[in-house]
Amino acid sequence: SYIQHQLSTTGCLNRVARASIRYNSTRSTVIQLLNNIGSKREVEQYLRYFTSVDSQQFAVIKVGGAIITQNLNELASSLAFLNHVGLFPIVLHGTGPQINEILEAEGVVPEYIDGIRITDSKTMSVVRRCFLEQNLKLVDALEKQGVRARPITGGVFTADYLDKDKYQLVGKITKVDNTPIEASIQAGALPILTSLAETADGQILNVNADVAAGELARVIQPLKIVYLNEKGGLIHGESGEKISVINLDEEYDSLMKQPWVKYGTKLKIKEIRDLLMHLPRSSSVAIISTGDLQKELFTDSGAGTMIRR
Ligand code: X2W
């Protein structure tokens, strides 16, 4: 049914395909169905490429918290689809909007400096609760689609305080342990991570999810790094248009000086640059919508905003 959903949302499910989903969901059928997204050559080529490395090195996918509220079914079916063709994306999600909603309902104004939330202990309990709730929501949605998924809400990121006076309970990641991720994939489950971190002496710290995804990708060195957001890419703050490519070597300095590049956007671009500096030159990061995931992964044309150096 997730293949059906996937293809009906891309508008290419015909009667023959529908019948073959019902009677046969083998890999070859999946490839045949994927042909509706790219050409047979493209799809087969990418599938071969993605399965040529260790399972955990296929992709790191960062999911913005807003997607879990607004687009959970589409997200779950896209991830289920990937798993069905034998792929194990590592998923790391945020929960920014859900935290803000609860804080605002309690009459607390969310406070940020440069896109990073000032996290006092009262805020931290909201942060933890939201991370656990949204993680469970995503895991449940996947399990409902017949995909085994494992919540990983700790044990991966070790951190020091970023700046205790300025941000309070916010971490700067110092170590990434991929053992829980490996174990999850070994057990046949999609690893679903939060960006919570822990100090050496056990204090839980809040970390921006874009930043944690970057630190994770640095260690995993995956073939694909995808940031999913609700806008389907980076939107130019003045023209309102989606930026299709950012070439960091040429554009980073001027981009960072633009008045509309601030807060979370600035932090995201900076983190992606730091990440790409630590990966082979051929690497890139895609910022796309959930609906464009298949297109980004299985076609030459890609989707959304591509960032490279
Ligand atoms: C973030 C973590 C959640 C997050 C926060 O508290 O909002 C810090 O800023 P999105 O949905 O990906 O924005 N942490 C330190 O990044 O979620």
PDB file of C-alpha atoms in Angstrom, residues 76-294:
ATOM      1  CA  ALA A  76       6.621   7.211   6.284  1.00  0.00           C
ATOM      2  CA  SER A  77       5.665   5.871   2.871  1.00  0.00           C
ATOM      3  CA  SER A  78       8.755   7.382   1.220  1.00  0.00           C
ATOM      4  CA  LEU A  79      10.997   5.779   3.844  1.00  0.00           C
ATOM      5  CA  ALA A  80       9.085   2.506   3.624  1.00  0.00           C
ATOM      6  CA  PHE A  81       9.590   2.510  -0.107  1.00  0.00           C
ATOM      7  CA  LEU A  82      13.361   2.845   0.287  1.00  0.00           C
ATOM      8  CA  ASN A  83      13.418   0.044   2.826  1.00  0.00           C
ATOM      9  CA  HIS A  84      11.346  -2.129   0.516  1.00  0.00           C
ATOM     10  CA  VAL A  85      14.043  -1.969  -2.154  1.00  0.00           C
ATOM     11  CA  GLY A  86      16.570  -3.056   0.471  1.00  0.00           C
ATOM     12  CA  LEU A  87      17.937   0.326   1.572  1.00  0.00           C
ATOM     13  CA  PHE A  88      18.463   1.550   5.147  1.00  0.00           C
ATOM     14  CA  PRO A  89      18.514   5.327   5.346  1.00  0.00           C
ATOM     15  CA  ILE A  90      19.618   6.697   8.727  1.00  0.00           C
ATOM     16  CA  VAL A  91      16.918   9.118   9.801  1.00  0.00           C
ATOM     17  CA  LEU A  92      17.560  11.972  12.235  1.00  0.00           C
ATOM     18  CA  HIS A  93      14.671  14.255  13.092  1.00  0.00           C
ATOM     19  CA  GLY A  94      14.119  17.586  14.824  1.00  0.00           C
ATOM     20  CA  THR A  95      11.139  18.840  16.817  1.00  0.00           C
ATOM     21  CA  GLY A  96      11.494  22.631  16.819  1.00  0.00           C
ATOM     22  CA  PRO A  97       7.865  23.622  16.055  1.00  0.00           C
ATOM     23  CA  GLN A  98       6.413  21.167  18.596  1.00  0.00           C
ATOM     24  CA  ILE A  99       8.672  22.569  21.331  1.00  0.00           C
ATOM     25  CA  ASN A 100       7.591  26.109  20.481  1.00  0.00           C
ATOM     26  CA  GLU A 101       3.945  25.179  20.493  1.00  0.00           C
ATOM     27  CA  ILE A 102       4.131  23.792  24.018  1.00  0.00           C
ATOM     28  CA  LEU A 103       6.256  26.675  25.322  1.00  0.00           C
ATOM     29  CA  GLU A 104       3.855  29.229  23.854  1.00  0.00           C
ATOM     30  CA  ALA A 105       0.837  27.433  25.310  1.00  0.00           C
ATOM     31  CA  GLU A 106       2.572  27.741  28.681  1.00  0.00           C
ATOM     32  CA  GLY A 107       3.148  31.446  28.102  1.00  0.00           C
ATOM     33  CA  VAL A 108       6.908  31.094  27.567  1.00  0.00           C
ATOM     34  CA  VAL A 109       8.464  32.990  24.660  1.00  0.00           C
ATOM     35  CA  PRO A 110      11.006  30.763  22.826  1.00  0.00           C
ATOM     36  CA  GLU A 111      14.445  32.367  22.844  1.00  0.00           C
ATOM     37  CA  TYR A 112      17.174  31.796  20.307  1.00  0.00           C
ATOM     38  CA  ILE A 113      20.618  33.203  19.637  1.00  0.00           C
ATOM     39  CA  ASP A 114      21.819  32.644  16.063  1.00  0.00           C
ATOM     40  CA  GLY A 115      19.275  29.884  15.457  1.00  0.00           C
ATOM     41  CA  ILE A 116      20.157  27.983  18.643  1.00  0.00           C
ATOM     42  CA  ARG A 117      17.558  27.664  21.373  1.00  0.00           C
ATOM     43  CA  ILE A 118      18.453  28.945  24.820  1.00  0.00           C
ATOM     44  CA  THR A 119      17.563  25.891  26.852  1.00  0.00           C
ATOM     45  CA  ASP A 120      17.002  26.303  30.602  1.00  0.00           C
ATOM     46  CA  SER A 121      16.022  23.264  32.651  1.00  0.00           C
ATOM     47  CA  LYS A 122      12.293  23.900  32.299  1.00  0.00           C
ATOM     48  CA  THR A 123      12.651  24.209  28.524  1.00  0.00           C
ATOM     49  CA  MET A 124      14.816  21.084  28.511  1.00  0.00           C
ATOM     50  CA  SER A 125      12.030  18.964  29.904  1.00  0.00           C
ATOM     51  CA  VAL A 126       9.788  20.166  27.047  1.00  0.00           C
ATOM     52  CA  VAL A 127      12.588  19.471  24.550  1.00  0.00           C
ATOM     53  CA  ARG A 128      13.048  15.903  25.786  1.00  0.00           C
ATOM     54  CA  ARG A 129       9.334  15.207  25.848  1.00  0.00           C
ATOM     55  CA  CYS A 130       8.901  16.507  22.278  1.00  0.00           C
ATOM     56  CA  PHE A 131      11.844  14.536  20.945  1.00  0.00           C
ATOM     57  CA  LEU A 132      10.521  11.318  22.472  1.00  0.00           C
ATOM     58  CA  GLU A 133       6.948  11.947  21.310  1.00  0.00           C
ATOM     59  CA  GLN A 134       7.879  12.814  17.736  1.00  0.00           C
ATOM     60  CA  ASN A 135      10.350   9.943  17.535  1.00  0.00           C
ATOM     61  CA  LEU A 136       7.662   7.507  18.622  1.00  0.00           C
ATOM     62  CA  LYS A 137       5.210   8.993  16.147  1.00  0.00           C
ATOM     63  CA  LEU A 138       7.597   8.413  13.268  1.00  0.00           C
ATOM     64  CA  VAL A 139       8.524   4.907  14.425  1.00  0.00           C
ATOM     65  CA  ASP A 140       4.817   4.026  14.799  1.00  0.00           C
ATOM     66  CA  ALA A 141       3.979   5.371  11.346  1.00  0.00           C
ATOM     67  CA  LEU A 142       6.736   3.226   9.844  1.00  0.00           C
ATOM     68  CA  GLU A 143       5.738   0.107  11.740  1.00  0.00           C
ATOM     69  CA  LYS A 144       2.168   0.620  10.500  1.00  0.00           C
ATOM     70  CA  GLN A 145       3.568   0.440   6.969  1.00  0.00           C
ATOM     71  CA  GLY A 146       5.184  -2.875   7.788  1.00  0.00           C
ATOM     72  CA  VAL A 147       8.669  -1.419   8.220  1.00  0.00           C
ATOM     73  CA  ARG A 148      10.730  -2.325  11.250  1.00  0.00           C
ATOM     74  CA  ALA A 149      12.022   0.883  12.828  1.00  0.00           C
ATOM     75  CA  ARG A 150      14.111   1.391  15.963  1.00  0.00           C
ATOM     76  CA  PRO A 151      13.948   4.509  18.130  1.00  0.00           C
ATOM     77  CA  ILE A 152      17.471   5.721  18.963  1.00  0.00           C
ATOM     78  CA  THR A 153      17.088   8.556  21.436  1.00  0.00           C
ATOM     79  CA  GLY A 154      20.493   8.388  23.071  1.00  0.00           C
ATOM     80  CA  GLY A 155      23.869   6.707  22.980  1.00  0.00           C
ATOM     81  CA  VAL A 156      25.072   8.215  19.700  1.00  0.00           C
ATOM     82  CA  PHE A 157      26.096  11.808  20.451  1.00  0.00           C
ATOM     83  CA  THR A 158      28.506  12.810  23.222  1.00  0.00           C
ATOM     84  CA  ALA A 159      28.769  16.541  23.834  1.00  0.00           C
ATOM     85  CA  ASP A 160      30.296  19.308  25.883  1.00  0.00           C
ATOM     86  CA  TYR A 161      28.392  22.462  26.717  1.00  0.00           C
ATOM     87  CA  LEU A 162      28.385  24.762  23.695  1.00  0.00           C
ATOM     88  CA  ASP A 163      28.502  27.852  25.925  1.00  0.00           C
ATOM     89  CA  LYS A 164      26.847  27.374  29.292  1.00  0.00           C
ATOM     90  CA  ASP A 165      26.425  31.076  30.085  1.00  0.00           C
ATOM     91  CA  LYS A 166      24.918  31.884  26.735  1.00  0.00           C
ATOM     92  CA  TYR A 167      22.793  28.837  25.870  1.00  0.00           C
ATOM     93  CA  GLN A 168      22.589  26.813  29.122  1.00  0.00           C
ATOM     94  CA  LEU A 169      21.707  23.145  28.386  1.00  0.00           C
ATOM     95  CA  VAL A 170      22.894  23.084  24.765  1.00  0.00           C
ATOM     96  CA  GLY A 171      25.559  20.701  23.512  1.00  0.00           C
ATOM     97  CA  LYS A 172      28.445  20.861  21.098  1.00  0.00           C
ATOM     98  CA  ILE A 173      28.971  17.344  19.765  1.00  0.00           C
ATOM     99  CA  THR A 174      32.425  15.959  20.519  1.00  0.00           C
ATOM    100  CA  LYS A 175      31.928  12.303  19.626  1.00  0.00           C
ATOM    101  CA  VAL A 176      29.598  10.239  17.449  1.00  0.00           C
ATOM    102  CA  ASP A 177      29.206   6.543  18.207  1.00  0.00           C
ATOM    103  CA  ASN A 178      27.532   4.717  15.349  1.00  0.00           C
ATOM    104  CA  THR A 179      27.313   1.363  17.188  1.00  0.00           C
ATOM    105  CA  PRO A 180      23.566   1.681  17.954  1.00  0.00           C
ATOM    106  CA  ILE A 181      22.935   2.604  14.312  1.00  0.00           C
ATOM    107  CA  GLU A 182      24.889  -0.375  13.047  1.00  0.00           C
ATOM    108  CA  ALA A 183      23.093  -2.703  15.452  1.00  0.00           C
ATOM    109  CA  SER A 184      19.721  -1.408  14.310  1.00  0.00           C
ATOM    110  CA  ILE A 185      20.488  -2.006  10.644  1.00  0.00           C
ATOM    111  CA  GLN A 186      21.955  -5.426  11.455  1.00  0.00           C
ATOM    112  CA  ALA A 187      18.639  -6.262  13.086  1.00  0.00           C
ATOM    113  CA  GLY A 188      16.803  -5.131   9.959  1.00  0.00           C
ATOM    114  CA  ALA A 189      15.362  -1.965  11.507  1.00  0.00           C
ATOM    115  CA  LEU A 190      15.534   1.606  10.212  1.00  0.00           C
ATOM    116  CA  PRO A 191      17.410   3.682  12.807  1.00  0.00           C
ATOM    117  CA  ILE A 192      15.349   6.728  13.817  1.00  0.00           C
ATOM    118  CA  LEU A 193      17.471   9.233  15.773  1.00  0.00           C
ATOM    119  CA  THR A 194      16.875  12.375  17.761  1.00  0.00           C
ATOM    120  CA  SER A 195      19.591  15.024  18.093  1.00  0.00           C
ATOM    121  CA  LEU A 196      19.754  14.805  21.898  1.00  0.00           C
ATOM    122  CA  ALA A 197      23.293  14.427  23.241  1.00  0.00           C
ATOM    123  CA  GLU A 198      24.862  13.507  26.560  1.00  0.00           C
ATOM    124  CA  THR A 199      27.895  14.825  28.416  1.00  0.00           C
ATOM    125  CA  ALA A 200      30.557  12.442  29.720  1.00  0.00           C
ATOM    126  CA  ASP A 201      28.897  12.629  33.143  1.00  0.00           C
ATOM    127  CA  GLY A 202      25.388  11.975  31.927  1.00  0.00           C
ATOM    128  CA  GLN A 203      23.745  15.391  31.526  1.00  0.00           C
ATOM    129  CA  ILE A 204      21.351  15.387  28.550  1.00  0.00           C
ATOM    130  CA  LEU A 205      21.893  18.385  26.259  1.00  0.00           C
ATOM    131  CA  ASN A 206      19.850  19.901  23.437  1.00  0.00           C
ATOM    132  CA  VAL A 207      21.490  20.041  19.992  1.00  0.00           C
ATOM    133  CA  ASN A 208      20.103  21.648  16.852  1.00  0.00           C
ATOM    134  CA  ALA A 209      19.017  18.812  14.544  1.00  0.00           C
ATOM    135  CA  ASP A 210      20.617  20.298  11.397  1.00  0.00           C
ATOM    136  CA  VAL A 211      23.916  20.460  13.258  1.00  0.00           C
ATOM    137  CA  ALA A 212      23.632  16.909  14.623  1.00  0.00           C
ATOM    138  CA  ALA A 213      22.786  15.566  11.147  1.00  0.00           C
ATOM    139  CA  GLY A 214      25.922  17.235   9.816  1.00  0.00           C
ATOM    140  CA  GLU A 215      28.088  15.750  12.565  1.00  0.00           C
ATOM    141  CA  LEU A 216      26.552  12.337  11.948  1.00  0.00           C
ATOM    142  CA  ALA A 217      27.128  12.511   8.190  1.00  0.00           C
ATOM    143  CA  ARG A 218      30.740  13.494   8.803  1.00  0.00           C
ATOM    144  CA  VAL A 219      31.289  10.192  10.601  1.00  0.00           C
ATOM    145  CA  ILE A 220      29.107   7.965   8.404  1.00  0.00           C
ATOM    146  CA  GLN A 221      30.314   9.451   5.074  1.00  0.00           C
ATOM    147  CA  PRO A 222      27.125   8.399   3.279  1.00  0.00           C
ATOM    148  CA  LEU A 223      26.500   8.461  -0.461  1.00  0.00           C
ATOM    149  CA  LYS A 224      23.545  10.791   0.003  1.00  0.00           C
ATOM    150  CA  ILE A 225      22.897  13.556   2.525  1.00  0.00           C
ATOM    151  CA  VAL A 226      19.380  14.865   2.411  1.00  0.00           C
ATOM    152  CA  TYR A 227      17.733  17.577   4.491  1.00  0.00           C
ATOM    153  CA  LEU A 228      13.944  17.388   4.242  1.00  0.00           C
ATOM    154  CA  ASN A 229      12.036  20.575   4.905  1.00  0.00           C
ATOM    155  CA  GLU A 230       8.522  21.820   4.288  1.00  0.00           C
ATOM    156  CA  LYS A 231       9.613  24.383   1.698  1.00  0.00           C
ATOM    157  CA  GLY A 232      11.296  21.845  -0.569  1.00  0.00           C
ATOM    158  CA  GLY A 233      14.626  23.683  -0.616  1.00  0.00           C
ATOM    159  CA  LEU A 234      16.258  26.941   0.370  1.00  0.00           C
ATOM    160  CA  ILE A 235      14.137  29.932  -0.546  1.00  0.00           C
ATOM    161  CA  HIS A 236      15.872  33.167  -1.522  1.00  0.00           C
ATOM    162  CA  GLY A 237      14.728  35.710   1.055  1.00  0.00           C
ATOM    163  CA  GLU A 238      14.309  38.529  -1.453  1.00  0.00           C
ATOM    164  CA  SER A 239      13.078  36.968  -4.692  1.00  0.00           C
ATOM    165  CA  GLY A 240      11.074  34.288  -2.850  1.00  0.00           C
ATOM    166  CA  GLU A 241      12.339  31.740  -5.365  1.00  0.00           C
ATOM    167  CA  LYS A 242      13.809  28.348  -4.660  1.00  0.00           C
ATOM    168  CA  ILE A 243      17.591  28.294  -5.086  1.00  0.00           C
ATOM    169  CA  SER A 244      18.491  25.303  -7.268  1.00  0.00           C
ATOM    170  CA  VAL A 245      22.261  25.145  -6.724  1.00  0.00           C
ATOM    171  CA  ILE A 246      24.661  26.707  -4.233  1.00  0.00           C
ATOM    172  CA  ASN A 247      28.325  26.441  -5.037  1.00  0.00           C
ATOM    173  CA  LEU A 248      29.993  27.119  -1.708  1.00  0.00           C
ATOM    174  CA  ASP A 249      33.523  27.798  -3.006  1.00  0.00           C
ATOM    175  CA  GLU A 250      32.180  30.730  -4.973  1.00  0.00           C
ATOM    176  CA  GLU A 251      29.092  31.797  -3.071  1.00  0.00           C
ATOM    177  CA  TYR A 252      29.615  31.121   0.653  1.00  0.00           C
ATOM    178  CA  ASP A 253      31.047  34.494   1.698  1.00  0.00           C
ATOM    179  CA  SER A 254      28.565  36.583  -0.253  1.00  0.00           C
ATOM    180  CA  LEU A 255      25.685  34.357   0.827  1.00  0.00           C
ATOM    181  CA  MET A 256      26.547  34.711   4.523  1.00  0.00           C
ATOM    182  CA  LYS A 257      26.501  38.516   4.146  1.00  0.00           C
ATOM    183  CA  GLN A 258      22.981  38.596   2.699  1.00  0.00           C
ATOM    184  CA  PRO A 259      20.527  40.172   5.164  1.00  0.00           C
ATOM    185  CA  TRP A 260      17.996  37.353   4.702  1.00  0.00           C
ATOM    186  CA  VAL A 261      20.553  34.681   5.592  1.00  0.00           C
ATOM    187  CA  LYS A 262      20.147  34.590   9.361  1.00  0.00           C
ATOM    188  CA  TYR A 263      19.180  32.423  12.345  1.00  0.00           C
ATOM    189  CA  GLY A 264      18.476  28.816  11.416  1.00  0.00           C
ATOM    190  CA  THR A 265      19.225  29.326   7.719  1.00  0.00           C
ATOM    191  CA  LYS A 266      22.649  30.718   8.481  1.00  0.00           C
ATOM    192  CA  LEU A 267      23.341  27.895  10.909  1.00  0.00           C
ATOM    193  CA  LYS A 268      22.210  25.297   8.356  1.00  0.00           C
ATOM    194  CA  ILE A 269      24.410  26.656   5.561  1.00  0.00           C
ATOM    195  CA  LYS A 270      27.380  26.921   7.906  1.00  0.00           C
ATOM    196  CA  GLU A 271      26.925  23.349   9.140  1.00  0.00           C
ATOM    197  CA  ILE A 272      26.571  22.022   5.588  1.00  0.00           C
ATOM    198  CA  ARG A 273      29.756  23.843   4.590  1.00  0.00           C
ATOM    199  CA  ASP A 274      31.671  22.407   7.570  1.00  0.00           C
ATOM    200  CA  LEU A 275      30.374  18.978   6.619  1.00  0.00           C
ATOM    201  CA  LEU A 276      31.314  19.223   2.937  1.00  0.00           C
ATOM    202  CA  MET A 277      34.824  20.342   3.874  1.00  0.00           C
ATOM    203  CA  HIS A 278      35.233  16.936   5.540  1.00  0.00           C
ATOM    204  CA  LEU A 279      33.823  14.847   2.701  1.00  0.00           C
ATOM    205  CA  PRO A 280      35.179  13.993  -0.751  1.00  0.00           C
ATOM    206  CA  ARG A 281      34.863  16.871  -3.224  1.00  0.00           C
ATOM    207  CA  SER A 282      32.208  15.019  -5.199  1.00  0.00           C
ATOM    208  CA  SER A 283      29.805  15.055  -2.210  1.00  0.00           C
ATOM    209  CA  SER A 284      26.778  17.289  -2.058  1.00  0.00           C
ATOM    210  CA  VAL A 285      23.817  17.970   0.189  1.00  0.00           C
ATOM    211  CA  ALA A 286      20.241  18.153  -1.075  1.00  0.00           C
ATOM    212  CA  ILE A 287      17.529  20.179   0.646  1.00  0.00           C
ATOM    213  CA  ILE A 288      14.185  18.914  -0.645  1.00  0.00           C
ATOM    214  CA  SER A 289      10.565  18.184   0.258  1.00  0.00           C
ATOM    215  CA  THR A 290       9.443  14.704   1.262  1.00  0.00           C
ATOM    216  CA  GLY A 291       7.545  14.333  -2.020  1.00  0.00           C
ATOM    217  CA  ASP A 292      10.772  14.827  -3.976  1.00  0.00           C
ATOM    218  CA  LEU A 293      12.766  12.138  -2.178  1.00  0.00           C
ATOM    219  CA  GLN A 294      12.406   9.487  -4.895  1.00  0.00           C
TER     220      GLN A 294
END
